[in-house]
C-alpha atoms as a printed R data frame, in Angstrom:
   type eleno elety resid chain resno       x       y       z
1  ATOM     1    CA   UNK     A     1  -5.210  12.002   1.442
2  ATOM     2    CA   UNK     A     2  -4.584  12.433  -2.265
3  ATOM     3    CA   UNK     A     3  -2.714  10.257  -4.763
4  ATOM     4    CA   UNK     A     4   0.529  12.171  -4.311
5  ATOM     5    CA   UNK     A     5   0.573  11.795  -0.525
6  ATOM     6    CA   UNK     A     6  -0.505   8.153  -0.776
7  ATOM     7    CA   UNK     A     7   2.314   7.485  -3.245
8  ATOM     8    CA   UNK     A     8   4.881   9.100  -0.957
9  ATOM     9    CA   UNK     A     9   3.641   7.087   2.000
10 ATOM    10    CA   UNK     A    10   3.740   3.835   0.026
11 ATOM    11    CA   UNK     A    11   7.237   4.584  -1.252
12 ATOM    12    CA   UNK     A    12   8.450   5.245   2.288
13 ATOM    13    CA   UNK     A    13   6.876   2.083   3.681
14 ATOM    14    CA   UNK     A    14   8.343   0.027   0.833
15 ATOM    15    CA   UNK     A    15  11.800   1.581   1.148
16 ATOM    16    CA   UNK     A    16  11.914   1.105   4.932
17 ATOM    17    CA   UNK     A    17  10.652  -2.482   4.917
18 ATOM    18    CA   UNK     A    18  13.195  -5.103   5.957
19 ATOM    19    CA   UNK     A    19  14.620  -7.454   3.376
20 ATOM    20    CA   UNK     A    20  12.043 -10.088   2.533
21 ATOM    21    CA   UNK     A    21   9.148  -7.950   3.776
22 ATOM    22    CA   UNK     A    22   8.738  -5.531   0.841
23 ATOM    23    CA   UNK     A    23   5.494  -7.070  -0.443
24 ATOM    24    CA   UNK     A    24   4.196  -7.349   3.126
25 ATOM    25    CA   UNK     A    25   4.727  -3.589   3.401
26 ATOM    26    CA   UNK     A    26   2.530  -3.075   0.335
27 ATOM    27    CA   UNK     A    27  -0.223  -5.251   1.803
28 ATOM    28    CA   UNK     A    28   0.101  -3.389   5.104
29 ATOM    29    CA   UNK     A    29  -0.229  -0.063   3.286
30 ATOM    30    CA   UNK     A    30  -3.490  -1.287   1.737
31 ATOM    31    CA   UNK     A    31  -4.800  -2.503   5.084
32 ATOM    32    CA   UNK     A    32  -3.845   0.568   7.117
33 ATOM    33    CA   UNK     A    33  -5.063   3.159   4.629
34 ATOM    34    CA   UNK     A    34  -7.938   1.287   2.991
35 ATOM    35    CA   UNK     A    35 -10.559   3.871   3.913
36 ATOM    36    CA   UNK     A    36  -8.488   6.722   2.489
37 ATOM    37    CA   UNK     A    37  -7.358   5.011  -0.726
38 ATOM    38    CA   UNK     A    38 -10.323   2.774  -1.548
39 ATOM    39    CA   UNK     A    39 -11.634   5.178  -4.199
40 ATOM    40    CA   UNK     A    40  -8.237   6.102  -5.629
41 ATOM    41    CA   UNK     A    41  -6.471   4.547  -8.570
42 ATOM    42    CA   UNK     A    42  -4.032   2.012  -7.163
43 ATOM    43    CA   UNK     A    43  -2.267   2.131 -10.519
44 ATOM    44    CA   UNK     A    44  -1.629   5.841 -10.060
45 ATOM    45    CA   UNK     A    45  -0.457   5.282  -6.489
46 ATOM    46    CA   UNK     A    46   2.112   2.675  -7.552
47 ATOM    47    CA   UNK     A    47   3.326   4.786 -10.462
48 ATOM    48    CA   UNK     A    48   3.639   7.797  -8.163
49 ATOM    49    CA   UNK     A    49   5.641   5.684  -5.713
50 ATOM    50    CA   UNK     A    50   7.915   4.622  -8.590
51 ATOM    51    CA   UNK     A    51   7.060   0.986  -8.042
52 ATOM    52    CA   UNK     A    52   6.072  -1.551 -10.695
53 ATOM    53    CA   UNK     A    53   2.486  -1.032 -11.850
54 ATOM    54    CA   UNK     A    54   1.762  -4.682 -11.082
55 ATOM    55    CA   UNK     A    55   2.023  -3.858  -7.363
56 ATOM    56    CA   UNK     A    56  -1.432  -2.314  -7.627
57 ATOM    57    CA   UNK     A    57  -2.718  -5.882  -7.203
58 ATOM    58    CA   UNK     A    58  -0.903  -6.162  -3.874
59 ATOM    59    CA   UNK     A    59  -2.410  -2.866  -2.659
60 ATOM    60    CA   UNK     A    60  -5.862  -4.137  -3.659
61 ATOM    61    CA   UNK     A    61  -5.270  -7.322  -1.668
62 ATOM    62    CA   UNK     A    62  -4.533  -5.192   1.379
63 ATOM    63    CA   UNK     A    63  -7.638  -3.078   0.823
64 ATOM    64    CA   UNK     A    64  -9.751  -6.231   0.585
65 ATOM    65    CA   UNK     A    65  -8.204  -7.647   3.756
66 ATOM    66    CA   UNK     A    66  -8.808  -4.439   5.720
67 ATOM    67    CA   UNK     A    67 -12.381  -5.435   6.583
68 ATOM    68    CA   UNK     A    68 -11.186  -8.689   8.152
69 ATOM    69    CA   UNK     A    69  -7.881  -7.947   9.892
70 ATOM    70    CA   UNK     A    70  -6.337  -5.368  12.180
71 ATOM    71    CA   UNK     A    71  -2.753  -4.199  12.355
72 ATOM    72    CA   UNK     A    72  -1.020  -5.374  15.511
73 ATOM    73    CA   UNK     A    73   2.545  -4.542  14.507
74 ATOM    74    CA   UNK     A    74   4.162  -2.196  12.013
75 ATOM    75    CA   UNK     A    75   7.069  -3.119   9.834
Protein backbone atom coordinates (compact mmCIF):
# COMPACT_ATOMS: atom_id res chain seq x y z
CA UNK A 1 0.00 0.00 0.00
CA UNK A 2 1.23 3.50 -0.76
CA UNK A 3 0.05 6.90 0.48
CA UNK A 4 -2.27 7.40 -2.48
CA UNK A 5 -4.08 4.08 -2.01
CA UNK A 6 -4.22 4.58 1.76
CA UNK A 7 -5.73 8.04 1.25
CA UNK A 8 -8.37 6.68 -1.12
CA UNK A 9 -9.26 3.92 1.31
CA UNK A 10 -9.51 6.36 4.23
CA UNK A 11 -11.66 8.74 2.19
CA UNK A 12 -14.02 5.91 1.26
CA UNK A 13 -14.31 4.64 4.83
CA UNK A 14 -14.95 8.17 6.09
CA UNK A 15 -17.51 8.95 3.38
CA UNK A 16 -19.40 5.68 3.92
CA UNK A 17 -19.48 5.89 7.71
CA UNK A 18 -22.90 6.45 9.25
CA UNK A 19 -23.73 9.78 10.81
CA UNK A 20 -22.03 10.03 14.18
CA UNK A 21 -19.45 7.36 13.31
CA UNK A 22 -17.06 9.38 11.11
CA UNK A 23 -14.26 9.55 13.69
CA UNK A 24 -14.81 5.88 14.55
CA UNK A 25 -14.18 5.13 10.88
CA UNK A 26 -10.83 6.92 11.10
CA UNK A 27 -9.84 4.93 14.19
CA UNK A 28 -10.96 1.74 12.46
CA UNK A 29 -8.84 2.61 9.43
CA UNK A 30 -5.80 2.95 11.72
CA UNK A 31 -6.55 -0.34 13.45
CA UNK A 32 -7.26 -2.38 10.31
CA UNK A 33 -4.33 -1.12 8.27
CA UNK A 34 -1.79 -0.42 11.01
CA UNK A 35 0.84 -2.77 9.61
CA UNK A 36 0.62 -1.22 6.15
CA UNK A 37 0.53 2.44 7.21
CA UNK A 38 2.67 2.44 10.35
CA UNK A 39 5.70 3.85 8.51
CA UNK A 40 3.75 6.29 6.34
CA UNK A 41 3.06 9.93 7.03
CA UNK A 42 -0.42 10.11 8.53
CA UNK A 43 -0.40 13.80 7.65
CA UNK A 44 0.04 12.93 3.99
CA UNK A 45 -2.68 10.29 4.20
CA UNK A 46 -5.21 12.75 5.64
CA UNK A 47 -4.29 15.44 3.12
CA UNK A 48 -4.60 12.92 0.29
CA UNK A 49 -8.03 11.91 1.60
CA UNK A 50 -9.02 15.60 1.65
CA UNK A 51 -9.70 15.46 5.36
CA UNK A 52 -8.52 17.94 7.99
CA UNK A 53 -4.83 17.47 8.79
CA UNK A 54 -5.72 17.19 12.47
CA UNK A 55 -7.30 13.79 11.74
CA UNK A 56 -3.78 12.38 11.58
CA UNK A 57 -4.02 12.17 15.38
CA UNK A 58 -7.09 9.95 15.09
CA UNK A 59 -5.30 7.63 12.63
CA UNK A 60 -2.36 7.41 15.05
CA UNK A 61 -4.74 6.46 17.86
CA UNK A 62 -6.01 3.61 15.71
CA UNK A 63 -2.48 2.48 14.88
CA UNK A 64 -1.60 2.47 18.58
CA UNK A 65 -4.74 0.49 19.43
CA UNK A 66 -4.07 -2.12 16.75
CA UNK A 67 -1.75 -4.11 19.02
CA UNK A 68 -4.48 -4.43 21.66
CA UNK A 69 -7.78 -4.84 19.81
CA UNK A 70 -9.26 -6.78 16.93
CA UNK A 71 -11.98 -5.75 14.53
CA UNK A 72 -15.19 -7.68 15.09
CA UNK A 73 -17.49 -5.54 12.96
CA UNK A 74 -17.02 -3.10 10.10
CA UNK A 75 -18.81 0.18 9.80
